[in-house]
XYZ file of C-alpha atoms in Angstrom:
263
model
C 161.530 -45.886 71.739
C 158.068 -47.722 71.643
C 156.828 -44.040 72.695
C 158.125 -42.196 69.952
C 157.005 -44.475 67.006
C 153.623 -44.085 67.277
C 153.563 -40.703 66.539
C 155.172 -41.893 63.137
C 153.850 -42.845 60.065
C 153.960 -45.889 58.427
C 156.122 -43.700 55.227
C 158.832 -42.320 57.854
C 159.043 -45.487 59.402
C 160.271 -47.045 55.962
C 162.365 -43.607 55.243
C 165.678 -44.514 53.548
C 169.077 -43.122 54.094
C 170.069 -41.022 51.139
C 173.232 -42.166 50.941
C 173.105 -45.756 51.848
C 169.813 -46.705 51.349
C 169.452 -47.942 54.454
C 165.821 -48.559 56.845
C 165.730 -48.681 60.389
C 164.535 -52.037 59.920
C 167.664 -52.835 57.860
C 169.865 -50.971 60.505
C 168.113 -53.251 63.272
C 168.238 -56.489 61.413
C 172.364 -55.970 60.472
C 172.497 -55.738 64.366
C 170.799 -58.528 64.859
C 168.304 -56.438 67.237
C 165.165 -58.635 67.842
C 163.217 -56.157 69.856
C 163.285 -53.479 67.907
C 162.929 -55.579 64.571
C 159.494 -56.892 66.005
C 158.223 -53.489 67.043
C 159.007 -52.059 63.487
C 157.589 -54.867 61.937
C 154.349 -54.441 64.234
C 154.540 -50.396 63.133
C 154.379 -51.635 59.347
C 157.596 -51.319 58.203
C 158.718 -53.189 55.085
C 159.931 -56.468 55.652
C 161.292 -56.716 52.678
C 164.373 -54.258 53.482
C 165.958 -56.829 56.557
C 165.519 -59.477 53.905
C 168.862 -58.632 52.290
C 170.941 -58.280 54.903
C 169.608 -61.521 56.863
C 170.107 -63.333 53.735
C 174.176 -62.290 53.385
C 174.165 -62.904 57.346
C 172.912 -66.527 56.694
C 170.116 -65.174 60.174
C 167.645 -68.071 59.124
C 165.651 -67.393 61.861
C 165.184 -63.754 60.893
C 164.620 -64.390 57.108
C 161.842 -66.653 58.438
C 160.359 -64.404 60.346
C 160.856 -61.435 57.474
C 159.194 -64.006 55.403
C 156.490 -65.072 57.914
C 155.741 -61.142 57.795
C 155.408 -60.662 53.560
C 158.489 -60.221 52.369
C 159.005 -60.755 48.994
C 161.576 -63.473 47.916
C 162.127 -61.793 44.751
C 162.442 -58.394 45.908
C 165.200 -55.952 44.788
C 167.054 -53.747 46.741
C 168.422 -50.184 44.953
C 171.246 -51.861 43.492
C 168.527 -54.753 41.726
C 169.835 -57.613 43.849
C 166.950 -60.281 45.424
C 168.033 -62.038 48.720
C 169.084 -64.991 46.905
C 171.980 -63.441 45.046
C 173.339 -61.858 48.857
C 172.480 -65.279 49.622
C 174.738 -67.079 47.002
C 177.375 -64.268 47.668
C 178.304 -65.118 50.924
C 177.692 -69.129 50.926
C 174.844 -69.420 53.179
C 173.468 -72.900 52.091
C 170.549 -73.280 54.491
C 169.362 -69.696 53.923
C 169.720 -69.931 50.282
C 167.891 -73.633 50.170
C 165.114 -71.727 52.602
C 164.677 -69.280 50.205
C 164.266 -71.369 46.903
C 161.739 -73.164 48.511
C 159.824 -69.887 49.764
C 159.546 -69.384 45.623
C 163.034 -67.282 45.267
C 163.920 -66.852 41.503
C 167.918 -68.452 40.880
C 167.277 -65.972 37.314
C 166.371 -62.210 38.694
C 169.033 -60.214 38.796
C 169.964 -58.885 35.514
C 173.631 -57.994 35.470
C 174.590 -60.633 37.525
C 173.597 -63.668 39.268
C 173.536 -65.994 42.290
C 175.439 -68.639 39.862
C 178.233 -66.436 39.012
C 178.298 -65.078 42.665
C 178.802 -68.169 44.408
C 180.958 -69.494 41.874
C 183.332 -66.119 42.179
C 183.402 -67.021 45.509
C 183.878 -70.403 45.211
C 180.657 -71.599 47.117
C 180.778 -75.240 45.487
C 177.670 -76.681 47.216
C 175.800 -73.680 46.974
C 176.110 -73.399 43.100
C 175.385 -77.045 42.728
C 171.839 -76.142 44.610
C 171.327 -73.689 41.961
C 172.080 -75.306 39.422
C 169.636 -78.260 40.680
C 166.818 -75.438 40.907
C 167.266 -74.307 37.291
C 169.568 -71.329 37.227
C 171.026 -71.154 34.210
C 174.038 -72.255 33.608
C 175.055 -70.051 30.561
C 174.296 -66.689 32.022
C 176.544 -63.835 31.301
C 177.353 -60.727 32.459
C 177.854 -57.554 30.787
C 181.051 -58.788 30.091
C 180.165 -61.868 28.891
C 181.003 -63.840 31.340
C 179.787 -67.362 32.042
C 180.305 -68.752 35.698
C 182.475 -71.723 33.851
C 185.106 -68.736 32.776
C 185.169 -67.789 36.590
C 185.178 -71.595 37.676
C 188.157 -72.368 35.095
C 190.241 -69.269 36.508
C 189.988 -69.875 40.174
C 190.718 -73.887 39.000
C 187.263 -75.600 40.789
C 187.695 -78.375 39.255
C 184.389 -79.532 40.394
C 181.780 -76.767 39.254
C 183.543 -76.578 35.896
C 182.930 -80.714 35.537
C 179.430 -80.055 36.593
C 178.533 -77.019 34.414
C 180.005 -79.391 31.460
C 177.351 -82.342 32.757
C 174.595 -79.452 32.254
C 175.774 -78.659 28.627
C 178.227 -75.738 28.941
C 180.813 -75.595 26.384
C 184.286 -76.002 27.091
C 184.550 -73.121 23.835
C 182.300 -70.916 25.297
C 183.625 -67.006 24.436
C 182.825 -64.037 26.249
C 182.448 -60.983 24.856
C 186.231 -60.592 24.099
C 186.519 -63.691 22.530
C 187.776 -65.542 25.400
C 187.720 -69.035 26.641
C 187.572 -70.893 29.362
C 191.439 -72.290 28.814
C 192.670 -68.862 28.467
C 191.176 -68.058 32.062
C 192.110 -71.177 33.009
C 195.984 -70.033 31.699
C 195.884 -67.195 33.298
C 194.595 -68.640 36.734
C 197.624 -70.403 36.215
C 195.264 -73.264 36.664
C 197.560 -76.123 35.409
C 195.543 -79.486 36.082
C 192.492 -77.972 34.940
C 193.555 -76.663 31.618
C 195.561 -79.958 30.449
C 192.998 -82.500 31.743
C 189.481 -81.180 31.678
C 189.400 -77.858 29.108
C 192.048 -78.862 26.518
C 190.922 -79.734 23.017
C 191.806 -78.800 19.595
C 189.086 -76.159 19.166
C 189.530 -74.542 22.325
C 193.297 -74.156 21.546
C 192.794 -72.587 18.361
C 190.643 -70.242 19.725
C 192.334 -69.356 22.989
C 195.729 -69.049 21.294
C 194.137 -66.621 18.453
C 192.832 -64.497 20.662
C 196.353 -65.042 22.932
C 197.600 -63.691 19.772
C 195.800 -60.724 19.200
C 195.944 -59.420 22.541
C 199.952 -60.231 22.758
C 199.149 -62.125 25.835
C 202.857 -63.814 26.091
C 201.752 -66.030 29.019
C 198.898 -67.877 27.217
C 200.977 -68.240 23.672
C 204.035 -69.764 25.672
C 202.182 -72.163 27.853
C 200.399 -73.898 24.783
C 203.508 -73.353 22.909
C 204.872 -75.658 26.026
C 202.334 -78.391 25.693
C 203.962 -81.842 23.995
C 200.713 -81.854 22.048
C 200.941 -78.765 20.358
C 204.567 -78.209 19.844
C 204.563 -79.544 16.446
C 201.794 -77.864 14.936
C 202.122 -74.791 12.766
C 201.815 -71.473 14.265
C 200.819 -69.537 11.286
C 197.028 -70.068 10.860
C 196.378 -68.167 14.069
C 198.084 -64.873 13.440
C 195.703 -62.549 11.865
C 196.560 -59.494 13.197
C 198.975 -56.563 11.517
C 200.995 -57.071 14.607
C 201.707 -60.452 13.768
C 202.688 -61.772 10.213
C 201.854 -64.643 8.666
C 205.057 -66.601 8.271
C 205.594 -68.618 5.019
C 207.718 -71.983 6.601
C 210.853 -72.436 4.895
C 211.596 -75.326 2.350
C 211.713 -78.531 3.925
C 211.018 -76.848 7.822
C 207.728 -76.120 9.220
C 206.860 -73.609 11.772
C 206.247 -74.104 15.052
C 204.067 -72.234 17.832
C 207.843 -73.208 19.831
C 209.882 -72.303 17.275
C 208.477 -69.220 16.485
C 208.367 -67.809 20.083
C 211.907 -68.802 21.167
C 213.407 -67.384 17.745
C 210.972 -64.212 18.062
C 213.454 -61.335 18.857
């Protein structure tokens, strides 16, 4: 192998796949192949392509020594994700923390993020580090979505107390008007919703939007709640689908009433 690289230039040597977009220094470093990492390295290949894949891997050794070579921290591979984010991804705390301090930006990637990744994953530590290292909290994705509708769904109790401490609302909508009770609802996240989300604004606007999307599981679980199960039901429906009820002389509506008498 040393043999034949010579006679290669420093352009074929960094030559992607065309389908996967893959090096020979990414192939080598996913293999964990020391030898022929260092040789490629000493041939001039880009560093920067092992970088992602030792980051997921949590090699800390390797991303050193991709570092140590000139790797960028904030590089982007063809899908316009940095190390970090792979980092994040797959919970590897020590690589991640390496990272940040070799100058990695928490707030690169554009339709994502490390925040939302870890917190999908539910990498608790590892989104409290990036949170301590300014990522932002608030960041959405195309959908809208903040990592405290993720956190709410999958019911960590712990990032969604901690995105709260760095200002979060619990009201926060995405892009389809929902909240972090409704995922919460749906994540059939019980504790969660009743203890740390629930409050009068975020009911009105989770069961509206309940409402408008006929989503029978949200209506009937607030509809459940002892707090709620006298208050009227009309002021929420505003959709053709639903009509605005007039309550009866002398009885009032209920969210209850009105769902177990719906036929």
């Amino acid at each position: 192998m040393e043999s034949y690289f010579p006679t290669l230039s420093v352009d074929k040597i960094n030559r992607k796949n065309a389908l996967h977009h893959t090096s020979a220094l990414f192939l080598s470093s996913s293999y964990e192949q020391d030898e022929v990492i260092n040789m490629l390295l000493s041939k001039g290949a880009n560093p920067d392509d092992g970088l992602w894949i030792a980051a997921a891997m949590g090699n800390i050794g390797l991303v050193k020594k991709l570092l140590d070579a000139g790797a960028n921290p904030n590089g982007k591979n063809y899908q316009s994700h940095t190390a970090l984010f792979y980092a994040a991804m797959y919970g590897q705390l020590e690589t991640l923390k390496l990272l940040l301090s070799c100058g990695a930006s928490p707030n690169q990637d554009s339709e994502s993020s490390p925040l939302l990744m870890a917190v999908k994953n539910n990498h608790t530590e590892v989104a409290q580090v990036l949170l301590e290292n300014n990522a932002n909290p608030i960041f959405s994705n195309k959908k809208g979505i903040q990592a405290i509708h993720l956190a709410s769904f999958f019911g960590n109790e712990r990032i969604v107390k901690l995105l709260l401490q760095y200002g979060v609302k619990k009201t926060v909508l995405t892009l389809e008007e929902k909240t972090p009770l409704y995922f919460a609802i749906l994540g059939k996240q019980k504790y969660l919703a009743e203890h740390v989300l629930l409050d009068e604004v975020g009911v009105r606007l989770t069961l509206s939007r309940a409402i408008k999307e006929n989503e029978g599981e949200v209506i009937r679980y607030i509809a459940c709640l002892p707090k709620y199960q006298g208050a009227p039901v009309y002021p929420f429906l505003h959709t053709p689908r639903f009509f605005q009820p007039k309550p009866r002389e002398g009885k009032q509506i209920t969210y209850l009433s009105e769902i177990t008498n719906r036929k």
